Tab-separated table of C-alpha atoms in Angstrom:
chain	number	residue	atom	x	y	z
L	285	MET	CA	82.081	44.180	141.610
L	286	THR	CA	83.149	47.507	142.722
L	287	GLN	CA	86.091	48.859	140.725
L	288	VAL	CA	89.292	49.492	142.367
L	289	ARG	CA	90.668	53.114	141.200
L	290	SER	CA	93.522	53.360	143.730
L	291	SER	CA	95.190	52.585	146.830
L	292	GLN	CA	94.621	54.053	150.288
L	293	LEU	CA	96.619	54.288	153.311
L	294	ILE	CA	94.473	53.359	156.008
L	295	GLY	CA	97.087	52.267	159.016
L	296	PHE	CA	100.075	53.745	160.310
L	297	GLY	CA	102.443	52.158	163.028
L	298	HIS	CA	106.012	52.291	164.557
L	299	SER	CA	108.444	50.922	166.797
L	300	VAL	CA	111.815	51.360	168.402
L	301	PRO	CA	114.085	49.830	170.976
L	302	ARG	CA	114.000	50.466	174.409
L	303	ARG	CA	117.453	51.918	174.817
L	304	ARG	CA	117.792	55.378	174.058
L	305	VAL	CA	121.163	56.619	173.370
L	306	GLU	CA	121.952	60.445	173.698
L	307	ASN	CA	124.674	61.963	171.884
L	308	ALA	CA	126.882	62.697	174.880
L	309	GLU	CA	127.755	59.087	175.146
L	310	ILE	CA	128.872	58.662	171.565
L	311	GLU	CA	130.702	62.288	171.671
L	312	MET	CA	132.724	60.865	174.665
L	313	SER	CA	133.482	57.713	173.087
L	314	LEU	CA	134.766	59.438	169.815
L	315	GLY	CA	136.465	62.377	171.563
L	316	LEU	CA	134.301	64.759	170.171
L	317	GLU	CA	133.124	68.005	171.861
L	318	PRO	CA	129.644	68.563	173.241
L	319	GLY	CA	127.175	69.324	170.385
L	320	TRP	CA	129.285	68.194	167.854
L	321	ILE	CA	126.850	65.792	166.507
L	322	GLU	CA	123.610	67.935	166.735
L	323	SER	CA	125.448	70.587	164.808
L	324	ARG	CA	126.385	68.423	162.010
L	325	THR	CA	123.360	66.149	161.671
L	326	GLY	CA	120.208	67.508	163.744
L	327	ILE	CA	120.238	64.246	165.749
L	328	ARG	CA	120.058	64.630	169.511
L	329	ALA	CA	119.229	61.115	170.561
L	330	ARG	CA	118.703	57.603	168.732
L	331	HIS	CA	117.517	54.060	170.105
L	332	TRP	CA	119.709	51.067	169.687
L	333	ALA	CA	118.703	47.654	170.118
L	334	GLU	CA	119.950	45.838	173.262
L	335	GLU	CA	120.668	41.998	173.617
L	336	GLY	CA	117.673	39.778	172.483
L	337	GLU	CA	115.876	42.441	170.519
L	338	THR	CA	115.402	41.543	167.068
L	339	LEU	CA	114.515	42.895	163.635
L	340	SER	CA	111.588	40.879	163.283
L	341	GLY	CA	110.618	41.816	166.658
L	342	LEU	CA	110.712	45.280	165.946
L	343	ALA	CA	108.866	45.045	162.430
L	344	THR	CA	106.088	42.705	164.357
L	345	SER	CA	105.404	45.554	166.829
L	346	ALA	CA	105.223	48.319	164.227
L	347	GLY	CA	103.055	45.918	161.931
L	348	ALA	CA	100.616	45.216	164.786
L	349	MET	CA	100.047	48.926	165.555
L	350	ALA	CA	99.616	49.722	161.629
L	351	LEU	CA	97.122	46.720	161.796
L	352	ASP	CA	95.311	47.811	164.807
L	353	ASP	CA	95.251	51.406	163.531
L	354	ALA	CA	93.822	50.325	160.171
L	355	GLY	CA	90.937	48.443	162.089
L	356	ILE	CA	91.408	45.555	159.186
L	357	ASP	CA	90.623	42.162	159.674
L	358	ARG	CA	94.201	40.511	159.304
L	359	SER	CA	92.453	37.692	157.067
L	360	LYS	CA	92.412	40.603	154.596
L	361	ILE	CA	96.050	41.124	154.178
L	362	ALA	CA	97.170	39.319	150.890
L	363	LEU	CA	100.598	40.456	151.056
L	364	THR	CA	103.473	41.443	153.481
L	365	LEU	CA	106.620	43.182	152.058
L	366	LEU	CA	109.376	43.791	154.502
L	367	ALA	CA	111.948	46.705	153.475
L	368	THR	CA	115.283	45.906	155.295
L	369	SER	CA	119.031	45.787	154.779
L	370	THR	CA	119.485	44.024	158.308
L	371	PRO	CA	117.340	40.942	158.204
L	372	ASP	CA	117.515	38.478	161.034
L	373	HIS	CA	119.429	36.142	158.901
L	374	LEU	CA	120.847	36.042	155.098
L	375	LEU	CA	118.537	32.883	154.971
L	376	PRO	CA	115.697	32.571	155.376
L	377	PRO	CA	114.079	35.909	154.990
L	378	SER	CA	112.409	37.757	157.727
L	379	SER	CA	109.288	38.345	156.205
L	380	PRO	CA	107.673	35.007	156.630
L	381	LEU	CA	108.215	35.304	160.258
L	382	LEU	CA	106.825	38.405	160.275
L	383	ALA	CA	103.519	37.548	158.793
L	384	HIS	CA	103.267	34.521	160.979
L	385	ARG	CA	103.748	36.417	163.996
L	386	LEU	CA	101.178	38.997	162.868
L	387	LYS	CA	98.833	35.905	162.414
L	388	LEU	CA	98.569	37.028	158.391
L	389	ALA	CA	97.447	33.265	157.568
L	390	ASN	CA	96.328	34.688	154.260
L	391	SER	CA	99.313	36.812	153.103
L	392	GLY	CA	102.539	36.115	150.941
L	393	ALA	CA	105.576	37.567	151.923
L	394	ILE	CA	108.957	38.747	150.935
L	395	ASP	CA	111.959	41.029	152.055
L	396	LEU	CA	113.056	43.813	149.923
L	397	GLY	CA	116.314	45.776	149.827
L	398	GLY	CA	116.783	49.173	148.613
L	399	ALA	CA	118.782	50.574	151.462
L	400	CYS	CA	117.489	53.833	152.704
L	401	SER	CA	114.928	54.043	150.014
L	402	GLY	CA	113.776	50.637	150.341
L	403	PHE	CA	110.139	51.984	152.078
L	404	LEU	CA	109.487	53.914	148.661
L	405	TYR	CA	109.992	50.874	146.459
L	406	ALA	CA	107.933	48.855	148.608
L	407	LEU	CA	105.252	51.263	148.755
L	408	THR	CA	104.852	51.647	145.056
L	409	LEU	CA	105.168	47.916	144.435
L	410	ALA	CA	102.170	47.533	147.381
L	411	ASP	CA	100.355	50.167	145.220
L	412	GLY	CA	100.319	48.495	142.294
L	413	PHE	CA	99.358	44.884	144.050
L	414	VAL	CA	96.291	46.865	145.501
L	415	ARG	CA	95.385	48.218	142.248
L	416	THR	CA	95.470	44.969	140.198
L	417	GLN	CA	94.421	42.538	142.865
L	418	GLY	CA	91.980	44.533	144.783
L	419	ARG	CA	93.566	43.145	147.995
L	420	SER	CA	95.357	45.085	151.139
L	421	VAL	CA	98.907	44.612	151.987
L	422	LEU	CA	101.361	45.445	155.021
L	423	VAL	CA	104.116	47.401	154.199
L	424	VAL	CA	106.930	47.331	157.035
L	425	ALA	CA	110.485	48.866	156.959
L	426	ALA	CA	112.717	48.091	159.709
L	427	ASN	CA	116.543	48.138	160.356
L	428	ILE	CA	119.206	47.429	163.231
L	429	LEU	CA	121.704	49.227	162.088
L	430	SER	CA	123.448	49.656	165.510
L	431	ARG	CA	124.934	46.231	165.063
L	432	ARG	CA	126.612	47.421	161.498
L	433	ILE	CA	128.278	50.583	162.640
L	434	ASN	CA	131.869	50.852	162.810
L	435	PRO	CA	132.299	52.525	166.187
L	436	ALA	CA	135.783	53.920	165.127
L	437	GLU	CA	134.341	55.446	162.224
L	438	ARG	CA	132.929	58.721	162.938
L	439	ALA	CA	131.025	59.275	159.713
L	440	SER	CA	128.581	56.367	160.161
L	441	SER	CA	128.565	55.897	164.079
L	442	VAL	CA	127.167	59.326	164.808
L	443	LEU	CA	124.108	58.871	162.452
L	444	PHE	CA	122.361	55.367	162.328
L	445	ALA	CA	119.826	54.124	164.381
L	446	ASP	CA	117.393	51.182	164.935
L	447	ALA	CA	113.568	51.524	164.344
L	448	ALA	CA	110.632	50.441	162.262
L	449	GLY	CA	107.701	51.581	160.611
L	450	ALA	CA	104.675	50.414	158.795
L	451	VAL	CA	101.553	51.011	156.611
L	452	VAL	CA	98.548	49.204	155.565
L	453	LEU	CA	97.321	49.841	151.963
L	454	SER	CA	93.664	48.635	151.053
L	455	PRO	CA	91.450	49.218	147.830
L	456	SER	CA	89.768	52.440	147.048
L	457	THR	CA	87.056	53.446	144.684
L	458	VAL	CA	88.451	57.140	144.938
L	459	PRO	CA	90.710	58.157	142.176
L	460	ASP	CA	92.821	60.960	144.034
L	461	ALA	CA	93.780	58.914	146.956
L	462	GLY	CA	96.741	56.663	147.538
L	463	VAL	CA	100.047	57.038	145.234
L	464	LEU	CA	99.145	59.849	143.002
L	465	GLY	CA	102.833	60.294	141.394
L	466	VAL	CA	106.012	58.500	141.829
L	467	ASP	CA	109.423	58.583	140.485
L	468	LEU	CA	112.248	55.901	141.229
L	469	ALA	CA	116.049	56.686	140.566
L	470	ALA	CA	119.130	54.837	140.784
L	471	ASP	CA	122.989	55.861	140.122
L	472	GLY	CA	125.355	52.520	140.141
L	473	SER	CA	128.501	55.016	139.469
L	474	ALA	CA	128.085	55.576	143.306
L	475	TYR	CA	127.802	52.234	144.116
L	476	ASP	CA	130.174	52.198	147.038
L	477	LEU	CA	129.731	55.164	148.727
L	478	ILE	CA	128.409	53.728	151.457
L	479	SER	CA	128.924	50.052	151.840
L	480	ILE	CA	129.601	46.867	154.035
L	481	ALA	CA	132.470	45.246	152.293
L	482	ALA	CA	132.220	41.437	153.309
L	483	GLY	CA	129.530	38.995	154.020
L	484	GLY	CA	128.080	39.107	150.466
L	485	SER	CA	128.715	36.496	147.761
L	486	ASN	CA	131.408	38.497	146.377
L	487	ARG	CA	133.299	38.536	149.744
L	488	PRO	CA	131.869	35.859	152.010
L	489	PHE	CA	133.462	35.160	155.358
L	490	ALA	CA	136.678	33.593	155.558
L	491	PRO	CA	139.048	32.874	158.506
L	492	GLY	CA	141.456	35.791	159.087
L	493	MET	CA	139.557	38.589	157.630
L	494	ASN	CA	139.155	42.043	159.167
L	495	ALA	CA	135.969	42.175	161.378
L	496	ALA	CA	135.511	46.066	160.288
L	497	ASP	CA	134.865	44.642	156.567
L	498	PHE	CA	131.736	43.114	157.960
L	499	LEU	CA	130.767	46.689	159.348
L	500	MET	CA	129.104	49.658	157.502
L	501	THR	CA	131.451	52.466	156.015
L	502	MET	CA	130.725	55.980	154.398
L	503	ARG	CA	133.453	56.358	152.004
L	504	ASN	CA	132.979	60.175	150.924
L	505	GLY	CA	130.332	62.113	153.262
L	506	ARG	CA	130.625	65.204	150.966
L	507	GLU	CA	129.741	63.330	147.881
L	508	VAL	CA	126.850	61.442	149.609
L	509	PHE	CA	125.534	64.637	150.678
L	510	SER	CA	125.616	66.348	147.079
L	511	ARG	CA	124.230	63.036	145.420
L	512	ALA	CA	121.430	62.627	147.933
L	513	VAL	CA	120.192	66.322	147.522
L	514	GLU	CA	120.381	66.213	143.587
L	515	MET	CA	118.340	62.726	143.415
L	516	MET	CA	115.962	63.406	146.045
L	517	THR	CA	115.161	67.054	144.475
L	518	GLU	CA	115.120	65.626	140.762
L	519	SER	CA	112.999	62.559	141.667
L	520	SER	CA	110.445	64.891	144.031
L	521	THR	CA	110.033	67.447	140.998
L	522	ARG	CA	109.157	64.236	138.553
L	523	ALA	CA	106.839	62.988	141.123
L	524	LEU	CA	105.002	66.174	141.589
L	525	ASP	CA	104.780	66.716	137.732
L	526	ARG	CA	103.527	62.930	137.165
L	527	ALA	CA	101.123	63.744	140.067
L	528	GLY	CA	99.829	66.970	138.406
L	529	ILE	CA	100.333	69.127	141.082
L	530	ILE	CA	102.917	71.791	142.412
L	531	ALA	CA	105.253	72.234	145.238
L	532	ARG	CA	102.784	74.590	146.659
L	533	ASP	CA	100.141	71.989	146.902
L	534	ILE	CA	102.178	69.862	149.283
L	535	THR	CA	100.842	70.044	152.773
L	536	ARG	CA	103.650	67.957	154.498
L	537	PHE	CA	106.721	66.768	153.224
L	538	VAL	CA	108.322	63.547	154.872
L	539	PRO	CA	111.510	62.930	153.748
L	540	HIS	CA	114.419	60.517	154.639
L	541	GLN	CA	115.780	61.408	157.730
L	542	ALA	CA	119.250	61.396	156.650
L	543	ASN	CA	120.531	64.548	158.121
L	544	THR	CA	118.713	67.732	158.486
L	545	ARG	CA	121.221	69.643	156.147
L	546	ILE	CA	120.252	67.370	153.153
L	547	PHE	CA	116.328	67.534	153.638
L	548	SER	CA	116.612	71.337	154.491
L	549	ALA	CA	118.599	71.663	151.195
L	550	VAL	CA	116.008	69.575	149.316
L	551	SER	CA	113.053	71.553	150.657
L	552	GLU	CA	114.827	74.748	149.792
L	553	LYS	CA	115.445	73.764	146.336
L	554	LEU	CA	111.720	72.643	146.037
L	555	GLY	CA	110.423	75.717	147.217
L	556	LEU	CA	108.670	74.147	150.041
L	557	CYS	CA	108.023	76.010	153.534
L	558	ALA	CA	110.293	74.551	156.093
L	559	SER	CA	107.246	74.392	158.342
L	560	LYS	CA	105.926	71.650	156.159
L	561	THR	CA	108.718	69.174	156.748
L	562	VAL	CA	108.106	66.352	159.277
L	563	SER	CA	111.221	66.009	161.319
L	564	THR	CA	111.838	62.871	163.730
L	565	ILE	CA	115.596	62.730	163.321
L	566	GLU	CA	116.402	64.849	166.549
L	567	ASP	CA	114.944	61.880	168.732
L	568	TYR	CA	115.109	58.706	166.259
L	569	GLY	CA	118.065	59.287	164.071
L	570	ASN	CA	118.945	57.597	160.863
L	571	SER	CA	117.156	54.182	160.702
L	572	SER	CA	117.631	53.861	156.606
L	573	ALA	CA	114.595	52.670	155.054
L	574	ALA	CA	112.410	52.875	158.352
L	575	THR	CA	112.543	56.769	158.717
L	576	ILE	CA	109.962	57.463	156.467
L	577	PRO	CA	107.117	55.282	157.941
L	578	LEU	CA	108.261	56.301	161.506
L	579	SER	CA	107.750	59.630	160.503
L	580	LEU	CA	104.261	59.229	158.822
L	581	SER	CA	103.323	57.308	161.845
L	582	ILE	CA	104.173	60.266	164.299
L	583	ALA	CA	102.722	62.842	162.137
L	584	ASN	CA	99.527	60.843	161.697
L	585	ARG	CA	99.070	60.464	165.712
L	586	ALA	CA	99.693	63.894	166.103
L	587	ARG	CA	96.956	64.802	163.427
L	588	ARG	CA	95.311	62.210	161.166
L	589	PHE	CA	95.693	62.843	157.647
L	590	ASP	CA	92.579	63.418	155.566
L	591	ALA	CA	91.350	64.547	152.256
L	592	ASN	CA	93.040	68.104	152.246
L	593	ASP	CA	96.488	66.390	152.789
L	594	ARG	CA	98.865	65.854	149.711
L	595	LEU	CA	102.124	64.500	150.879
L	596	LEU	CA	105.798	64.155	149.295
L	597	LEU	CA	108.013	61.453	150.270
L	598	ALA	CA	111.614	61.486	149.085
L	599	ALA	CA	114.744	59.279	149.678
L	600	ALA	CA	118.220	58.268	148.795
L	601	GLY	CA	120.604	56.172	149.919
L	602	ALA	CA	123.207	53.445	149.286
L	603	GLY	CA	123.754	52.078	145.957
L	604	MET	CA	122.623	55.090	145.341
L	605	THR	CA	119.185	54.306	145.033
L	606	GLY	CA	116.380	57.132	145.607
L	607	GLY	CA	113.036	58.114	144.630
L	608	ALA	CA	109.934	60.223	145.718
L	609	VAL	CA	106.370	59.576	145.725
L	610	VAL	CA	103.173	61.873	146.199
L	611	LEU	CA	100.451	60.585	148.112
L	612	GLY	CA	96.613	61.627	148.836
L	613	PHE	CA	94.197	60.564	151.072
L	614	GLN	CA	90.288	60.181	151.293
L	615	ARG	CA	87.964	61.470	153.920
L	616	HIS	CA	87.245	58.844	156.525
């Protein structure tokens, strides 16, 4: 029996809703001057789901693309992980439906939270499963945040978007492929900086409740910014140390696409050249956990990752949760 030494990312996919929303539409509704959103966030447009489009539908499209890109027999997928903050329903979870629609008959399936960092947590868990079980995993991150935006709150309504991204991890005998270093972090002292106040077991629905309590709110944008930069920078430094490499060795930095100012600040603190940063926020906005796998898929389509690549992924978001992962690749 061949010994599994690591996981390898062999397939990438992404999907966005049909409707593209330009900044002008939002700026007009909020009474903002033209160019206000792009100058502060780097976003020019984003995609929002229309009636009939669902979270599981977006996730299925991204997952199918990743599986086709991997060229893997679907019977080989032993686990499906769906990182999402906006499942189709509170119950049941959306991942069993995702696995069913993708005809993954031999796969377990589970939803994971983690907000903007959800993909990194799912990727880390998938890597451990592949290493110990020697079987392949599909990781999908997807969100429909447009249905949780408070249109009257500027801080959130200008940022958030809908999208899905996916990767396939498979066993490898190459020791320097897959996840080379990881650091996961949490800071519950900032638990309520980004939140949806009602809808959980703490404040379930009751007649007469304020509808805005079921929508997203960002309590202090400046504090979110500073904490996100600090968490992403520190996690990235620790992940690089655990991988045994330095920032100069990174060929591409793939950050969570929260705001260009956030990931530019992280890049500068780490000493990474701006040209190494993969940015998709201009056309896709902030879709929380989906931004990193979406960016990976788009970057891989432009130029496939190979054994010369060392990628740094980093994120921070609600909770606060964050982390960083260093990835390597083997020759195809």
